[in-house]
mmCIF file of C-alpha atoms in Angstrom:
data_model
loop_
_atom_site.group_PDB
_atom_site.id
_atom_site.type_symbol
_atom_site.label_atom_id
_atom_site.label_comp_id
_atom_site.label_asym_id
_atom_site.label_seq_id
_atom_site.Cartn_x
_atom_site.Cartn_y
_atom_site.Cartn_z
ATOM 1 C CA MET A 174 -3.821 -45.094 3.682
ATOM 2 C CA GLN A 175 -0.758 -47.050 2.583
ATOM 3 C CA ALA A 176 0.943 -45.651 -0.502
ATOM 4 C CA ILE A 177 0.827 -47.899 -3.538
ATOM 5 C CA THR A 178 4.199 -49.149 -4.761
ATOM 6 C CA LEU A 179 5.412 -48.721 -8.318
ATOM 7 C CA THR A 180 5.147 -52.433 -9.039
ATOM 8 C CA GLU A 181 1.610 -52.510 -7.632
ATOM 9 C CA LEU A 182 0.724 -49.552 -9.840
ATOM 10 C CA VAL A 183 2.134 -51.246 -12.933
ATOM 11 C CA ASP A 184 0.450 -54.549 -12.106
ATOM 12 C CA GLY A 185 -2.853 -52.738 -11.680
ATOM 13 C CA VAL A 186 -2.495 -51.079 -15.070
ATOM 14 C CA LEU A 187 -1.488 -54.333 -16.759
ATOM 15 C CA ASP A 188 -4.394 -56.201 -15.181
ATOM 16 C CA GLY A 189 -6.839 -53.619 -16.548
ATOM 17 C CA PRO A 190 -8.425 -53.187 -19.968
ATOM 18 C CA ARG A 191 -6.530 -53.330 -23.274
ATOM 19 C CA PRO A 192 -5.537 -51.223 -25.016
ATOM 20 C CA LEU A 193 -4.478 -49.289 -21.940
ATOM 21 C CA PRO A 194 -6.543 -46.177 -21.152
ATOM 22 C CA ILE A 195 -4.632 -43.029 -22.117
ATOM 23 C CA VAL A 196 -4.404 -40.300 -19.480
ATOM 24 C CA SER A 197 -5.718 -36.895 -20.593
ATOM 25 C CA ALA A 198 -4.297 -33.443 -19.856
ATOM 26 C CA GLY A 199 -5.269 -32.326 -16.373
ATOM 27 C CA ASP A 200 -3.964 -35.438 -14.628
ATOM 28 C CA PRO A 201 -0.951 -34.559 -12.433
ATOM 29 C CA VAL A 202 1.001 -37.592 -13.703
ATOM 30 C CA LEU A 203 1.488 -35.684 -16.981
ATOM 31 C CA ARG A 204 2.910 -32.684 -15.134
ATOM 32 C CA THR A 205 5.342 -34.454 -12.810
ATOM 33 C CA PRO A 206 8.895 -35.373 -13.889
ATOM 34 C CA ALA A 207 9.013 -39.145 -14.202
ATOM 35 C CA LEU A 208 11.270 -41.403 -12.149
ATOM 36 C CA SER A 209 14.440 -42.766 -13.706
ATOM 37 C CA TYR A 210 14.161 -46.436 -14.494
ATOM 38 C CA GLU A 211 16.713 -48.345 -12.436
ATOM 39 C CA GLY A 212 15.366 -51.866 -12.789
ATOM 40 C CA GLN A 213 12.467 -51.374 -10.375
ATOM 41 C CA LEU A 214 10.101 -53.566 -12.405
ATOM 42 C CA GLY A 215 12.345 -56.489 -13.259
ATOM 43 C CA ASP A 216 12.732 -57.800 -16.792
ATOM 44 C CA GLU A 217 9.480 -59.729 -17.120
ATOM 45 C CA ARG A 218 7.227 -56.934 -15.829
ATOM 46 C CA LEU A 219 9.086 -54.349 -17.919
ATOM 47 C CA HIS A 220 8.608 -56.429 -21.074
ATOM 48 C CA ARG A 221 4.903 -56.812 -20.318
ATOM 49 C CA LEU A 222 4.558 -53.059 -19.885
ATOM 50 C CA VAL A 223 6.432 -52.390 -23.128
ATOM 51 C CA ARG A 224 4.172 -54.817 -25.006
ATOM 52 C CA ALA A 225 1.070 -53.157 -23.583
ATOM 53 C CA MET A 226 2.357 -49.692 -24.484
ATOM 54 C CA ARG A 227 3.172 -50.836 -28.011
ATOM 55 C CA GLU A 228 -0.324 -52.251 -28.422
ATOM 56 C CA THR A 229 -1.861 -49.044 -27.064
ATOM 57 C CA MET A 230 0.236 -46.766 -29.289
ATOM 58 C CA ARG A 231 -0.743 -48.709 -32.398
ATOM 59 C CA ALA A 232 -4.429 -48.866 -31.462
ATOM 60 C CA ALA A 233 -4.691 -45.127 -30.775
ATOM 61 C CA PRO A 234 -3.139 -44.787 -33.399
ATOM 62 C CA GLY A 235 -0.017 -42.793 -32.620
ATOM 63 C CA VAL A 236 3.700 -42.676 -33.358
ATOM 64 C CA GLY A 237 4.845 -42.536 -29.747
ATOM 65 C CA LEU A 238 3.643 -43.144 -26.216
ATOM 66 C CA ALA A 239 5.273 -42.263 -22.905
ATOM 67 C CA ALA A 240 4.667 -44.220 -19.700
ATOM 68 C CA PRO A 241 3.057 -41.244 -17.888
ATOM 69 C CA GLN A 242 0.386 -41.262 -20.616
ATOM 70 C CA VAL A 243 -0.820 -44.592 -19.236
ATOM 71 C CA GLY A 244 -0.447 -43.446 -15.636
ATOM 72 C CA ILE A 245 3.041 -44.850 -14.968
ATOM 73 C CA PRO A 246 5.539 -42.214 -13.710
ATOM 74 C CA LEU A 247 8.641 -43.803 -15.265
ATOM 75 C CA ARG A 248 11.149 -42.506 -17.832
ATOM 76 C CA LEU A 249 10.029 -44.976 -20.457
ATOM 77 C CA ALA A 250 8.611 -44.401 -23.935
ATOM 78 C CA VAL A 251 7.957 -46.303 -27.143
ATOM 79 C CA ILE A 252 8.043 -44.915 -30.680
ATOM 80 C CA GLN A 253 7.238 -46.210 -34.150
ATOM 81 C CA ASP A 254 6.294 -44.351 -37.307
ATOM 82 C CA PRO A 255 5.117 -46.133 -40.469
ATOM 83 C CA ALA A 256 5.115 -42.704 -42.172
ATOM 84 C CA GLU A 257 2.033 -43.561 -44.210
ATOM 85 C CA VAL A 258 1.552 -40.037 -45.546
ATOM 86 C CA PRO A 259 1.461 -38.457 -49.020
ATOM 87 C CA GLU A 260 4.828 -38.015 -50.693
ATOM 88 C CA ALA A 261 4.582 -34.206 -50.578
ATOM 89 C CA VAL A 262 4.030 -34.345 -46.818
ATOM 90 C CA ARG A 263 6.859 -36.820 -46.381
ATOM 91 C CA GLU A 264 9.275 -34.566 -48.252
ATOM 92 C CA ALA A 265 8.229 -31.317 -46.532
ATOM 93 C CA ARG A 266 8.419 -32.827 -43.061
ATOM 94 C CA CYS A 267 11.421 -35.088 -43.672
ATOM 95 C CA ARG A 268 9.307 -37.981 -42.491
ATOM 96 C CA VAL A 269 10.555 -41.494 -43.134
ATOM 97 C CA PRO A 270 9.488 -44.798 -41.550
ATOM 98 C CA GLN A 271 10.884 -45.480 -38.086
ATOM 99 C CA PRO A 272 11.052 -48.982 -36.592
ATOM 100 C CA PHE A 273 9.634 -49.808 -33.191
ATOM 101 C CA ARG A 274 11.970 -48.511 -30.492
ATOM 102 C CA VAL A 275 11.947 -48.559 -26.694
ATOM 103 C CA LEU A 276 13.495 -45.540 -24.977
ATOM 104 C CA VAL A 277 14.555 -45.888 -21.353
ATOM 105 C CA ASN A 278 15.763 -42.805 -19.465
ATOM 106 C CA PRO A 279 16.023 -40.783 -22.683
ATOM 107 C CA SER A 280 17.401 -37.265 -22.900
ATOM 108 C CA TYR A 281 18.148 -35.137 -25.937
ATOM 109 C CA GLU A 282 20.147 -32.117 -26.960
ATOM 110 C CA PRO A 283 19.934 -30.092 -30.185
ATOM 111 C CA VAL A 284 22.436 -30.621 -32.957
ATOM 112 C CA GLY A 285 22.860 -27.369 -34.876
ATOM 113 C CA GLU A 286 20.474 -24.428 -34.891
ATOM 114 C CA ALA A 287 17.918 -25.485 -37.500
ATOM 115 C CA ARG A 288 14.297 -25.582 -36.355
ATOM 116 C CA ALA A 289 11.131 -26.750 -38.071
ATOM 117 C CA ALA A 290 7.541 -25.722 -37.329
ATOM 118 C CA PHE A 291 4.620 -28.037 -38.042
ATOM 119 C CA PHE A 292 1.230 -28.944 -36.629
ATOM 120 C CA GLU A 293 1.555 -31.422 -33.807
ATOM 121 C CA GLY A 294 -0.941 -33.361 -31.730
ATOM 122 C CA CYS A 295 -0.924 -35.559 -28.651
ATOM 123 C CA LEU A 296 -2.887 -38.604 -27.560
ATOM 124 C CA SER A 297 -3.291 -36.944 -24.146
ATOM 125 C CA VAL A 298 -4.783 -33.789 -25.690
ATOM 126 C CA PRO A 299 -7.366 -35.381 -27.993
ATOM 127 C CA GLY A 300 -9.187 -33.325 -30.570
ATOM 128 C CA TRP A 301 -6.645 -30.515 -30.901
ATOM 129 C CA GLN A 302 -3.433 -29.685 -32.728
ATOM 130 C CA ALA A 303 -1.091 -26.693 -32.786
ATOM 131 C CA VAL A 304 2.082 -25.615 -34.539
ATOM 132 C CA VAL A 305 5.267 -26.318 -32.604
ATOM 133 C CA ALA A 306 8.767 -25.236 -33.612
ATOM 134 C CA ARG A 307 11.248 -27.948 -32.665
ATOM 135 C CA HIS A 308 14.910 -28.719 -33.246
ATOM 136 C CA GLY A 309 15.473 -30.182 -36.680
ATOM 137 C CA ARG A 310 18.149 -32.574 -35.412
ATOM 138 C CA VAL A 311 18.799 -33.925 -31.917
ATOM 139 C CA ARG A 312 21.202 -36.255 -30.202
ATOM 140 C CA LEU A 313 19.403 -38.835 -28.099
ATOM 141 C CA ARG A 314 21.010 -40.632 -25.179
ATOM 142 C CA GLY A 315 19.496 -43.351 -23.012
ATOM 143 C CA GLN A 316 19.058 -47.110 -23.014
ATOM 144 C CA ASP A 317 16.854 -49.667 -24.698
ATOM 145 C CA GLU A 318 14.707 -52.228 -22.859
ATOM 146 C CA ALA A 319 17.701 -54.583 -22.544
ATOM 147 C CA GLY A 320 19.861 -51.910 -20.923
ATOM 148 C CA HIS A 321 22.020 -51.286 -23.999
ATOM 149 C CA GLU A 322 23.187 -47.701 -24.374
ATOM 150 C CA ILE A 323 21.598 -45.481 -27.011
ATOM 151 C CA ASP A 324 23.594 -42.553 -28.384
ATOM 152 C CA GLU A 325 22.433 -41.510 -31.832
ATOM 153 C CA GLU A 326 21.117 -38.603 -33.842
ATOM 154 C CA PHE A 327 17.599 -38.190 -35.165
ATOM 155 C CA SER A 328 16.471 -35.674 -37.752
ATOM 156 C CA GLY A 329 13.263 -34.491 -39.361
ATOM 157 C CA TRP A 330 10.007 -35.943 -38.088
ATOM 158 C CA ALA A 331 11.819 -38.631 -36.090
ATOM 159 C CA ALA A 332 13.553 -35.873 -34.126
ATOM 160 C CA ARG A 333 10.141 -34.335 -33.429
ATOM 161 C CA ILE A 334 8.809 -37.637 -32.095
ATOM 162 C CA VAL A 335 11.837 -38.094 -29.843
ATOM 163 C CA GLN A 336 11.467 -34.576 -28.448
ATOM 164 C CA HIS A 337 7.715 -34.913 -27.910
ATOM 165 C CA GLU A 338 7.970 -38.201 -26.014
ATOM 166 C CA THR A 339 10.987 -37.186 -23.953
ATOM 167 C CA ASP A 340 9.230 -33.948 -23.004
ATOM 168 C CA HIS A 341 6.402 -36.058 -21.563
ATOM 169 C CA LEU A 342 8.910 -37.599 -19.170
ATOM 170 C CA ASP A 343 9.844 -34.131 -17.927
ATOM 171 C CA GLY A 344 6.239 -33.149 -17.266
ATOM 172 C CA ARG A 345 5.850 -31.050 -20.433
ATOM 173 C CA LEU A 346 3.095 -31.133 -23.035
ATOM 174 C CA TYR A 347 3.420 -29.824 -26.564
ATOM 175 C CA VAL A 348 0.906 -27.070 -25.788
ATOM 176 C CA ASP A 349 3.480 -25.531 -23.422
ATOM 177 C CA ILE A 350 5.704 -24.606 -26.372
ATOM 178 C CA ALA A 351 3.129 -24.336 -29.163
ATOM 179 C CA GLU A 352 2.212 -21.198 -31.086
ATOM 180 C CA THR A 353 -1.055 -20.518 -29.273
ATOM 181 C CA ARG A 354 -2.709 -18.701 -32.180
ATOM 182 C CA SER A 355 -2.343 -21.871 -34.239
ATOM 183 C CA LEU A 356 -4.384 -24.016 -31.827
ATOM 184 C CA SER A 357 -6.973 -25.761 -33.994
ATOM 185 C CA ALA A 358 -9.636 -28.386 -33.562
ATOM 186 C CA ALA A 359 -8.595 -31.578 -35.323
ATOM 187 C CA HIS A 360 -11.342 -31.271 -37.932
ATOM 188 C CA HIS A 361 -10.042 -27.832 -38.915
ATOM 189 C CA VAL A 362 -6.547 -29.254 -39.353
ATOM 190 C CA ILE A 363 -7.972 -31.909 -41.661
ATOM 191 C CA GLU A 364 -10.297 -29.584 -43.577
ATOM 192 C CA ARG A 365 -8.232 -26.382 -43.680
ATOM 193 C CA TRP A 366 -4.598 -26.963 -42.745
ATOM 194 C CA SER A 367 -3.688 -30.324 -44.274
ATOM 195 C CA GLN A 368 -1.051 -28.789 -46.560
ATOM 196 C CA PRO A 369 2.496 -30.166 -46.250
ATOM 197 C CA THR A 370 3.578 -27.037 -44.339
ATOM 198 C CA PRO A 371 1.634 -24.700 -42.003
ATOM 199 C CA ASP A 372 2.358 -21.567 -44.069
ATOM 200 C CA LEU A 373 -1.298 -21.027 -45.017
ATOM 201 C CA ALA A 374 -2.405 -21.501 -41.420
ATOM 202 C CA ALA A 375 0.198 -18.956 -40.297
ATOM 203 C CA ARG A 376 -1.126 -16.365 -42.744
ATOM 204 C CA GLU A 377 -4.801 -16.909 -42.020
ATOM 205 C CA LEU A 378 -4.568 -17.404 -38.260
ATOM 206 C CA GLY A 379 -2.004 -14.640 -37.785
ATOM 207 C CA PHE A 380 1.120 -16.206 -36.309
ATOM 208 C CA THR A 381 4.787 -16.328 -37.283
ATOM 209 C CA LEU A 382 6.529 -19.553 -38.196
ATOM 210 C CA ALA A 383 9.661 -19.987 -36.080
ATOM 211 C CA ASN A 384 11.611 -22.165 -38.500
ATOM 212 C CA ARG A 385 14.925 -20.550 -37.671
ATOM 213 C CA PRO A 386 16.574 -19.291 -34.471
ATOM 214 C CA PRO A 387 16.759 -15.527 -33.897
ATOM 215 C CA ALA A 388 19.876 -13.787 -35.143
ATOM 216 C CA ASP A 389 21.387 -13.740 -31.644
ATOM 217 C CA GLY A 390 20.905 -17.536 -31.337
ATOM 218 C CA VAL A 391 18.727 -17.288 -28.242
#
């Protein structure tokens, strides 16, 4: 059987239903490092894919979507966060609105040692959430959809989104780094653990919040 090309794969996805079907955990595309984008799709096809991913992210709804989540093994992601949450949640999680962004070939590195632990979910792991400790500030490098270089810092919840989506492109899911004792069905998160911070969940479920690095910095 002849292997399908990347452009054929993308065309097949774009010719399918809208919003695009989201791939669930268990599909190998979510566990395989994605290919660097080097112009393989051409401008018009890339823009069509970005538009479809934007539509799918908003319909889900979500604040980010990586190409592997729609079955495309490319280092491409979109993010946008209206931050429509209560003020107490916004303050605790340092969550402010983020405009629509396209990330091409993104990579990040931590800035400083601060970490923050909060419940996190994923469109590819529907129905579940878990607490994940992530870097509080990161430096993101990559390009936008026009090929312009990106080199900027993100903090708070925006940094979490950037890390989550970039991890997808490396074949990682949030459950790989989550506090496993915190794993909760979505209805429990809504009914029990909707506080601005996961402190109550940590006490009642019996896990430690890793908001700071160990003393040795490891």
